[in-house]
Amino acid sequence: MRAYVLKHYGGPDGAQLIDVPVPTPGPRDVRVDVRAAGLNPVDFKFRQGKLRAILRPTLPLVLGNELAGDVVAIGSDVKRFRIGDTVFARVAKDRAGAFAEQACVDEDDAARIPRGLDFATAAAVPLAGLTALQALRDELGVEPGQKVLISGGAGGVGTFAIQIAKWLGAHVTTTASARGEALVRALGCDAVIDYTAQDLSKVDDRFDAGLDLVGGDTLAQMVDVMKPGSRIVSVAALPEPQTAIKDLGGSRVLAALFWIISYGIRSRARRAGIGYRFLFMHSSGRDLGLLGDLIEQGKLRVIVDKTYPFAQIAEALAYVESGRAKGKVVVAMH
Ligand SMILES: NC(=O)c1ccc[n+]([C@@H]2O[C@H](COP(=O)([O-])OP(=O)(O)OC[C@H]3O[C@@H](n4cnc5c(N)ncnc54)[C@H](OP(=O)(O)O)[C@@H]3O)[C@@H](O)[C@H]2O)c1
């Protein structure tokens, strides 16, 4: 089968579309005939070797973290799926393998594709949708009437986050350039701050919860506009000790490393009287099922910016790497 394989860390030439053996499902796995796979910044960050402190798989490795397709084989202990089911999934982070004609997924990481959703659109949901849901519902505990600030609302995660925050009953403000403003407003955003024209730290509003999808100076500016006692969750800045303990298996070495690298932002947040947490999202077939229900009920729209044929996956990844995508980028296998 064809697969997009990482042979060495670094630039785009480290990954190639080549033939590899079809994977064999373990007892709890379903094997999926992949019809489409979603792309995410983690794919190029992984290729660049930026996640080596956390994930150290043996290379070569088939890249890709989310997929949609048909179940074509099941392991001996699989209970929830049968051959012929259509599923979507965020593949476990230490496994990857979605950029391939066939891929294996633990059944707990998969859910049935919502009725009426095509494969390319379904493949765009898992990683970004779960990130937005887990950050807003579980980490920030967003409640009706709260004012939520989301940085980077026009991208893959942001387009889900705006809608999920609205579904949770919040008043939502996001940062976007003129290129993304119409899109974020169409998704229900109440207020938009043009980050190319306005300094976020100078806005008059104060917020109950912050979701940072950009990091760097944007996160620093967000700290200045939060209410005392509120909290920012970032998925794009620097991990802190809780990330190691809650999201990455509790390694003390990683917790110590993250304590050091996050010292600046944690101190800044503490001085402002707010909390800071970096979240690594996790695979969850159950949460994905909830997102599927919201899609089926018309409460959640999936924004796909571009769909490329699988043969052009390098171009698709370069587009994601440009940082300009509006919504999600997908490759279609067949
Ligand atoms: N920790 C986790 O578990 C986790 C999970 C998912 C994603 N992430 C991370 O979260 C980040 C966002 O992911 P994504 O998939 O949403 O990325 P994305 O789709 O590539 O984001 C692109 C969008 O970001 C906007 N943007 C770029 N710079 C901006 C800025 N300074 N202020 C506001 N908007 C800006 C762009 O809009 P313009 O063209 O208008 O600039 C573009 O629409 C990435 O760093 C990703 O690695 C982490």
Tab-separated table of C-alpha atoms and ligand atoms in Angstrom:
chain	number	residue	atom	x	y	z
A	1	MET	CA	0.000	0.000	0.000
A	2	ARG	CA	1.073	3.649	-0.462
A	3	ALA	CA	2.025	5.552	2.684
A	4	TYR	CA	3.691	8.860	3.561
A	5	VAL	CA	6.710	7.731	5.541
A	6	LEU	CA	9.107	9.761	7.692
A	7	LYS	CA	12.640	8.505	7.119
A	8	HIS	CA	14.600	11.232	8.904
A	9	TYR	CA	13.753	14.360	10.880
A	10	GLY	CA	14.123	17.743	9.233
A	11	GLY	CA	12.735	19.393	6.100
A	12	PRO	CA	10.093	18.156	3.648
A	13	ASP	CA	12.563	15.723	1.970
A	14	GLY	CA	12.608	13.648	5.193
A	15	ALA	CA	9.204	12.188	4.282
A	16	GLN	CA	8.266	10.288	1.110
A	17	LEU	CA	5.268	8.585	-0.450
A	18	ILE	CA	6.379	4.948	-0.812
A	19	ASP	CA	5.055	1.366	-0.726
A	20	VAL	CA	4.953	-0.363	2.688
A	21	PRO	CA	3.271	-3.543	3.997
A	22	VAL	CA	-0.381	-3.362	5.087
A	23	PRO	CA	-0.488	-3.190	8.945
A	24	THR	CA	-1.858	-6.117	10.957
A	25	PRO	CA	-4.495	-5.208	13.569
A	26	GLY	CA	-3.764	-6.017	17.223
A	27	PRO	CA	-6.514	-7.627	19.353
A	28	ARG	CA	-8.211	-4.271	20.130
A	29	ASP	CA	-7.642	-2.676	16.699
A	30	VAL	CA	-9.791	-2.076	13.686
A	31	ARG	CA	-8.008	-1.847	10.323
A	32	VAL	CA	-9.406	0.979	8.241
A	33	ASP	CA	-9.373	1.402	4.468
A	34	VAL	CA	-8.478	5.085	4.721
A	35	ARG	CA	-10.635	7.217	2.420
A	36	ALA	CA	-9.331	10.559	3.713
A	37	ALA	CA	-6.878	11.851	6.321
A	38	GLY	CA	-6.718	15.241	8.031
A	39	LEU	CA	-3.515	17.272	8.331
A	40	ASN	CA	-2.435	19.261	11.371
A	41	PRO	CA	0.530	21.402	12.459
A	42	VAL	CA	1.666	18.456	14.618
A	43	ASP	CA	2.477	16.582	11.383
A	44	PHE	CA	5.146	19.058	10.252
A	45	LYS	CA	6.332	19.697	13.840
A	46	PHE	CA	6.820	15.944	14.232
A	47	ARG	CA	8.642	15.753	10.866
A	48	GLN	CA	10.911	18.601	12.010
A	49	GLY	CA	11.805	16.587	15.135
A	50	LYS	CA	10.290	19.172	17.485
A	51	LEU	CA	8.396	16.554	19.489
A	52	ARG	CA	11.396	14.304	20.162
A	53	ALA	CA	11.431	15.187	23.882
A	54	ILE	CA	7.965	13.624	24.131
A	55	LEU	CA	7.548	11.102	21.313
A	56	ARG	CA	10.446	8.906	20.243
A	57	PRO	CA	9.145	6.282	17.813
A	58	THR	CA	11.559	4.240	15.737
A	59	LEU	CA	11.926	5.524	12.175
A	60	PRO	CA	10.859	4.925	9.469
A	61	LEU	CA	7.311	5.754	10.576
A	62	VAL	CA	4.073	6.293	8.656
A	63	LEU	CA	2.950	9.849	9.507
A	64	GLY	CA	-0.615	11.076	10.053
A	65	ASN	CA	-2.842	11.479	13.108
A	66	GLU	CA	-6.473	11.404	11.974
A	67	LEU	CA	-8.496	9.538	9.397
A	68	ALA	CA	-11.881	8.495	8.078
A	69	GLY	CA	-12.712	5.297	6.206
A	70	ASP	CA	-14.247	1.817	6.140
A	71	VAL	CA	-13.467	-0.929	8.653
A	72	VAL	CA	-12.003	-3.837	6.641
A	73	ALA	CA	-10.620	-6.060	9.442
A	74	ILE	CA	-11.027	-6.320	13.215
A	75	GLY	CA	-8.915	-7.732	16.053
A	76	SER	CA	-10.110	-10.667	18.154
A	77	ASP	CA	-11.231	-8.496	21.115
A	78	VAL	CA	-13.008	-5.723	19.198
A	79	LYS	CA	-16.570	-5.248	20.475
A	80	ARG	CA	-17.907	-1.955	19.139
A	81	PHE	CA	-17.255	-2.213	15.374
A	82	ARG	CA	-17.868	-4.616	12.529
A	83	ILE	CA	-16.399	-4.961	9.064
A	84	GLY	CA	-18.171	-2.465	6.811
A	85	ASP	CA	-18.680	0.239	9.472
A	86	THR	CA	-17.568	3.731	8.491
A	87	VAL	CA	-15.403	5.311	11.188
A	88	PHE	CA	-13.301	8.351	11.957
A	89	ALA	CA	-10.533	8.562	14.532
A	90	ARG	CA	-7.675	10.483	16.065
A	91	VAL	CA	-4.972	7.816	16.044
A	92	ALA	CA	-3.065	7.568	19.372
A	93	LYS	CA	-0.152	10.039	19.400
A	94	ASP	CA	2.569	7.447	19.891
A	95	ARG	CA	1.233	5.457	16.943
A	96	ALA	CA	0.366	7.740	13.976
A	97	GLY	CA	-0.035	5.931	10.612
A	98	ALA	CA	-3.045	7.775	9.145
A	99	PHE	CA	-1.280	8.936	5.936
A	100	ALA	CA	-1.667	5.523	4.320
A	101	GLU	CA	-4.128	3.526	2.261
A	102	GLN	CA	-4.776	1.318	5.308
A	103	ALA	CA	-4.247	2.052	9.014
A	104	CYS	CA	-4.912	0.381	12.370
A	105	VAL	CA	-6.689	2.193	15.211
A	106	ASP	CA	-7.594	1.088	18.748
A	107	GLU	CA	-11.389	0.737	18.829
A	108	ASP	CA	-11.552	3.105	21.819
A	109	ASP	CA	-10.111	5.898	19.649
A	110	ALA	CA	-12.714	5.537	16.868
A	111	ALA	CA	-16.355	6.537	16.415
A	112	ARG	CA	-18.959	6.056	13.686
A	113	ILE	CA	-19.046	8.776	11.055
A	114	PRO	CA	-22.137	10.991	11.475
A	115	ARG	CA	-24.926	10.367	8.957
A	116	GLY	CA	-24.572	12.420	5.798
A	117	LEU	CA	-20.922	13.411	6.347
A	118	ASP	CA	-18.516	12.578	3.499
A	119	PHE	CA	-15.136	11.020	4.258
A	120	ALA	CA	-13.050	14.137	3.542
A	121	THR	CA	-15.137	16.248	5.916
A	122	ALA	CA	-15.172	13.513	8.571
A	123	ALA	CA	-11.369	13.229	8.436
A	124	ALA	CA	-11.110	16.931	9.310
A	125	VAL	CA	-12.851	16.512	12.669
A	126	PRO	CA	-10.954	14.343	15.147
A	127	LEU	CA	-7.746	16.097	16.206
A	128	ALA	CA	-8.882	19.726	16.032
A	129	GLY	CA	-12.428	18.998	17.233
A	130	LEU	CA	-11.268	16.965	20.243
A	131	THR	CA	-8.671	19.603	21.135
A	132	ALA	CA	-11.306	22.340	21.197
A	133	LEU	CA	-13.790	20.207	23.161
A	134	GLN	CA	-11.293	18.983	25.765
A	135	ALA	CA	-9.800	22.461	26.296
A	136	LEU	CA	-13.097	24.342	26.617
A	137	ARG	CA	-15.250	21.768	28.416
A	138	ASP	CA	-12.729	19.844	30.529
A	139	GLU	CA	-9.833	22.222	31.208
A	140	LEU	CA	-11.554	25.616	31.197
A	141	GLY	CA	-14.970	24.397	32.377
A	142	VAL	CA	-16.684	27.075	30.275
A	143	GLU	CA	-20.135	27.992	31.577
A	144	PRO	CA	-23.091	29.839	30.031
A	145	GLY	CA	-22.678	33.607	30.043
A	146	GLN	CA	-18.882	33.577	30.451
A	147	LYS	CA	-16.715	35.731	28.205
A	148	VAL	CA	-14.249	33.481	26.381
A	149	LEU	CA	-11.227	34.737	24.422
A	150	ILE	CA	-9.865	32.425	21.710
A	151	SER	CA	-6.671	33.387	19.852
A	152	GLY	CA	-6.315	32.159	16.270
A	153	GLY	CA	-10.011	31.484	15.613
A	154	ALA	CA	-9.722	31.061	11.821
A	155	GLY	CA	-7.566	27.902	11.843
A	156	GLY	CA	-8.270	24.207	12.215
A	157	VAL	CA	-8.790	24.191	15.991
A	158	GLY	CA	-10.238	27.710	16.124
A	159	THR	CA	-13.138	27.004	13.779
A	160	PHE	CA	-14.254	24.190	16.111
A	161	ALA	CA	-13.458	26.140	19.289
A	162	ILE	CA	-15.651	29.120	18.383
A	163	GLN	CA	-18.655	26.875	17.771
A	164	ILE	CA	-18.082	24.676	20.833
A	165	ALA	CA	-17.702	27.728	23.100
A	166	LYS	CA	-20.999	29.063	21.673
A	167	TRP	CA	-22.618	25.642	22.231
A	168	LEU	CA	-21.449	25.823	25.877
A	169	GLY	CA	-23.279	29.148	26.139
A	170	ALA	CA	-20.330	31.555	26.166
A	171	HIS	CA	-19.867	35.014	24.674
A	172	VAL	CA	-16.949	34.476	22.271
A	173	THR	CA	-14.219	36.857	21.147
A	174	THR	CA	-11.466	35.722	18.789
A	175	THR	CA	-8.372	37.131	17.104
A	176	ALA	CA	-8.257	36.914	13.307
A	177	SER	CA	-6.925	38.954	10.414
A	178	ALA	CA	-9.156	40.431	7.713
A	179	ARG	CA	-8.514	37.148	5.809
A	180	GLY	CA	-10.415	35.152	8.440
A	181	GLU	CA	-12.935	37.635	9.820
A	182	ALA	CA	-15.925	36.677	7.634
A	183	LEU	CA	-15.390	33.000	8.467
A	184	VAL	CA	-15.178	33.429	12.259
A	185	ARG	CA	-18.249	35.676	12.257
A	186	ALA	CA	-20.176	33.107	10.177
A	187	LEU	CA	-19.324	30.507	12.848
A	188	GLY	CA	-21.037	32.627	15.505
A	189	CYS	CA	-18.178	34.636	16.995
A	190	ASP	CA	-19.535	37.672	18.897
A	191	ALA	CA	-16.476	39.917	18.603
A	192	VAL	CA	-13.331	39.857	16.462
A	193	ILE	CA	-9.987	41.494	17.212
A	194	ASP	CA	-7.855	42.019	14.098
A	195	TYR	CA	-4.459	40.934	15.387
A	196	THR	CA	-2.680	42.626	12.457
A	197	ALA	CA	-4.095	46.046	13.381
A	198	GLN	CA	-4.720	46.004	17.126
A	199	ASP	CA	-2.655	45.120	20.204
A	200	LEU	CA	-4.657	42.482	22.058
A	201	SER	CA	-3.341	43.621	25.449
A	202	LYS	CA	-4.903	47.066	24.877
A	203	VAL	CA	-8.536	45.971	24.391
A	204	ASP	CA	-10.998	47.203	27.035
A	205	ASP	CA	-12.753	43.852	27.536
A	206	ARG	CA	-11.852	41.420	30.345
A	207	PHE	CA	-12.336	37.660	29.951
A	208	ASP	CA	-13.355	34.723	32.187
A	209	ALA	CA	-11.511	32.057	30.187
A	210	GLY	CA	-8.808	32.050	27.496
A	211	LEU	CA	-7.951	29.431	24.887
A	212	ASP	CA	-4.629	30.144	23.188
A	213	LEU	CA	-4.052	28.609	19.759
A	214	VAL	CA	-1.128	30.841	18.742
A	215	GLY	CA	1.430	31.082	21.589
A	216	GLY	CA	4.348	33.544	21.770
A	217	ASP	CA	3.504	37.249	22.042
A	218	THR	CA	-0.208	36.506	21.563
A	219	LEU	CA	-0.313	34.424	24.737
A	220	ALA	CA	1.626	37.100	26.645
A	221	GLN	CA	-0.908	39.726	25.520
A	222	MET	CA	-3.826	37.482	26.503
A	223	VAL	CA	-2.567	37.407	30.099
A	224	ASP	CA	-3.103	41.182	30.310
A	225	VAL	CA	-6.821	41.024	29.439
A	226	MET	CA	-7.958	38.189	31.712
A	227	LYS	CA	-10.025	38.696	34.872
A	228	PRO	CA	-8.179	37.868	38.118
A	229	GLY	CA	-8.903	34.264	39.089
A	230	SER	CA	-9.499	33.212	35.471
A	231	ARG	CA	-7.495	30.698	33.500
A	232	ILE	CA	-5.749	30.390	30.129
A	233	VAL	CA	-5.282	27.036	28.455
A	234	SER	CA	-2.799	26.981	25.594
A	235	VAL	CA	-2.239	24.209	23.074
A	236	ALA	CA	0.363	26.174	21.122
A	237	ALA	CA	2.823	27.621	23.665
A	238	LEU	CA	5.082	25.960	26.237
A	239	PRO	CA	4.190	22.811	28.184
A	240	GLU	CA	4.243	23.111	32.015
A	241	PRO	CA	4.544	20.427	34.724
A	242	GLN	CA	0.812	19.535	34.665
A	243	THR	CA	1.196	18.638	30.977
A	244	ALA	CA	3.698	15.935	31.913
A	245	ILE	CA	1.625	14.708	34.851
A	246	LYS	CA	-1.883	14.763	33.337
A	247	ASP	CA	-1.279	14.312	29.603
A	248	LEU	CA	2.022	12.484	29.153
A	249	GLY	CA	2.089	9.636	31.652
A	250	GLY	CA	3.527	11.438	34.685
A	251	SER	CA	7.252	11.504	33.817
A	252	ARG	CA	9.138	13.455	36.536
A	253	VAL	CA	11.963	14.240	34.147
A	254	LEU	CA	9.542	15.824	31.658
A	255	ALA	CA	7.755	17.664	34.503
A	256	ALA	CA	11.093	19.172	35.612
A	257	LEU	CA	12.005	20.127	32.049
A	258	PHE	CA	8.582	21.720	31.485
A	259	TRP	CA	8.851	23.569	34.837
A	260	ILE	CA	11.997	25.245	33.554
A	261	ILE	CA	10.846	26.105	30.037
A	262	SER	CA	7.454	27.439	31.196
A	263	TYR	CA	8.864	29.503	34.075
A	264	GLY	CA	8.429	32.831	32.250
A	265	ILE	CA	4.788	32.409	31.252
A	266	ARG	CA	3.837	30.833	34.598
A	267	SER	CA	5.395	33.764	36.477
A	268	ARG	CA	3.644	36.249	34.231
A	269	ALA	CA	0.305	34.492	34.766
A	270	ARG	CA	0.864	34.314	38.550
A	271	ARG	CA	1.606	38.062	38.708
A	272	ALA	CA	-1.685	38.690	36.869
A	273	GLY	CA	-3.524	36.428	39.319
A	274	ILE	CA	-4.548	33.870	36.686
A	275	GLY	CA	-3.874	30.190	36.001
A	276	TYR	CA	-1.897	28.799	33.043
A	277	ARG	CA	-2.083	25.268	31.695
A	278	PHE	CA	-0.741	23.670	28.510
A	279	LEU	CA	-2.926	20.851	27.204
A	280	PHE	CA	-1.939	17.887	25.061
A	281	MET	CA	-5.219	16.616	23.689
A	282	HIS	CA	-5.926	12.876	23.835
A	283	SER	CA	-7.684	10.440	21.519
A	284	SER	CA	-11.199	9.533	22.605
A	285	GLY	CA	-13.819	7.662	20.637
A	286	ARG	CA	-16.391	8.729	23.224
A	287	ASP	CA	-15.679	12.468	22.799
A	288	LEU	CA	-15.566	11.986	19.038
A	289	GLY	CA	-19.028	10.420	19.251
A	290	LEU	CA	-20.269	13.592	20.973
A	291	LEU	CA	-18.773	15.748	18.207
A	292	GLY	CA	-20.460	13.453	15.668
A	293	ASP	CA	-23.821	13.983	17.415
A	294	LEU	CA	-23.354	17.783	17.335
A	295	ILE	CA	-22.561	17.596	13.615
A	296	GLU	CA	-25.604	15.397	12.942
A	297	GLN	CA	-27.822	17.836	14.884
A	298	GLY	CA	-26.518	20.748	12.798
A	299	LYS	CA	-24.864	22.386	15.849
A	300	LEU	CA	-21.298	22.015	14.575
A	301	ARG	CA	-20.041	22.806	11.076
A	302	VAL	CA	-16.792	21.381	9.752
A	303	ILE	CA	-14.752	23.883	7.754
A	304	VAL	CA	-12.494	22.276	5.155
A	305	ASP	CA	-10.269	24.819	3.430
A	306	LYS	CA	-8.642	22.510	0.840
A	307	THR	CA	-8.730	18.837	-0.115
A	308	TYR	CA	-5.710	17.431	-2.003
A	309	PRO	CA	-5.290	14.051	-3.711
A	310	PHE	CA	-3.059	11.731	-1.630
A	311	ALA	CA	-0.331	11.960	-4.295
A	312	GLN	CA	-0.001	15.672	-3.420
A	313	ILE	CA	0.368	15.223	0.336
A	314	ALA	CA	3.696	17.095	0.391
A	315	GLU	CA	1.948	20.182	-1.087
A	316	ALA	CA	-0.910	19.764	1.412
A	317	LEU	CA	1.535	19.697	4.324
A	318	ALA	CA	3.382	22.735	2.943
A	319	TYR	CA	0.072	24.603	2.906
A	320	VAL	CA	-0.570	23.722	6.565
A	321	GLU	CA	3.020	24.763	7.335
A	322	SER	CA	2.344	28.180	5.757
A	323	GLY	CA	0.100	28.898	8.775
A	324	ARG	CA	-2.613	30.487	6.606
A	325	ALA	CA	-5.193	27.676	6.381
A	326	LYS	CA	-8.792	28.683	7.090
A	327	GLY	CA	-10.280	25.661	8.805
A	328	LYS	CA	-8.824	22.271	7.937
A	329	VAL	CA	-6.696	20.677	5.208
A	330	VAL	CA	-7.378	17.105	4.092
A	331	VAL	CA	-5.966	14.497	1.676
A	332	ALA	CA	-8.338	12.115	-0.110
A	333	MET	CA	-7.037	8.571	-0.773
A	334	HIS	CA	-9.797	7.457	-3.161
B	1	LIG	N1	-1.426	20.584	22.240
B	1	LIG	C1	-2.297	19.961	21.441
B	1	LIG	O1	-2.821	18.889	21.776
B	1	LIG	C2	-2.648	20.589	20.117
B	1	LIG	C3	-3.729	20.104	19.373
B	1	LIG	C4	-4.078	20.753	18.187
B	1	LIG	C5	-3.329	21.854	17.758
B	1	LIG	N2	-2.277	22.270	18.491
B	1	LIG	C6	-1.488	23.469	18.103
B	1	LIG	O2	-2.395	24.560	18.077
B	1	LIG	C7	-1.969	25.493	17.089
B	1	LIG	C8	-3.147	25.813	16.159
B	1	LIG	O3	-3.472	24.656	15.413
B	1	LIG	P1	-4.419	24.785	14.133
B	1	LIG	O4	-4.616	23.427	13.584
B	1	LIG	O5	-5.600	25.595	14.462
B	1	LIG	O6	-3.448	25.643	13.176
B	1	LIG	P2	-3.749	26.233	11.729
B	1	LIG	O7	-5.016	25.691	11.193
B	1	LIG	O8	-2.515	26.038	10.918
B	1	LIG	O9	-3.903	27.794	12.015
B	1	LIG	C9	-3.860	28.642	10.925
B	1	LIG	C10	-4.660	29.890	11.229
B	1	LIG	O10	-4.019	30.617	12.276
B	1	LIG	C11	-4.237	32.011	12.019
B	1	LIG	N3	-3.155	32.765	12.647
B	1	LIG	C12	-1.835	32.692	12.380
B	1	LIG	N4	-1.155	33.551	13.172
B	1	LIG	C13	-2.064	34.165	13.958
B	1	LIG	C14	-2.004	35.140	14.987
B	1	LIG	N5	-0.824	35.675	15.366
B	1	LIG	N6	-3.140	35.524	15.584
B	1	LIG	C15	-4.338	35.006	15.206
B	1	LIG	N7	-4.468	34.083	14.229
B	1	LIG	C16	-3.346	33.658	13.622
B	1	LIG	C17	-4.197	32.119	10.521
B	1	LIG	O11	-5.017	33.209	10.148
B	1	LIG	P3	-4.438	34.405	9.235
B	1	LIG	O12	-4.138	33.833	7.899
B	1	LIG	O13	-5.542	35.377	9.240
B	1	LIG	O14	-3.206	34.907	9.927
B	1	LIG	C18	-4.765	30.790	10.023
B	1	LIG	O15	-6.118	30.892	9.647
B	1	LIG	C19	-0.761	24.865	16.396
B	1	LIG	O16	0.411	25.369	17.023
B	1	LIG	C20	-0.914	23.385	16.713
B	1	LIG	O17	0.300	22.684	16.697
B	1	LIG	C21	-1.899	21.647	19.650
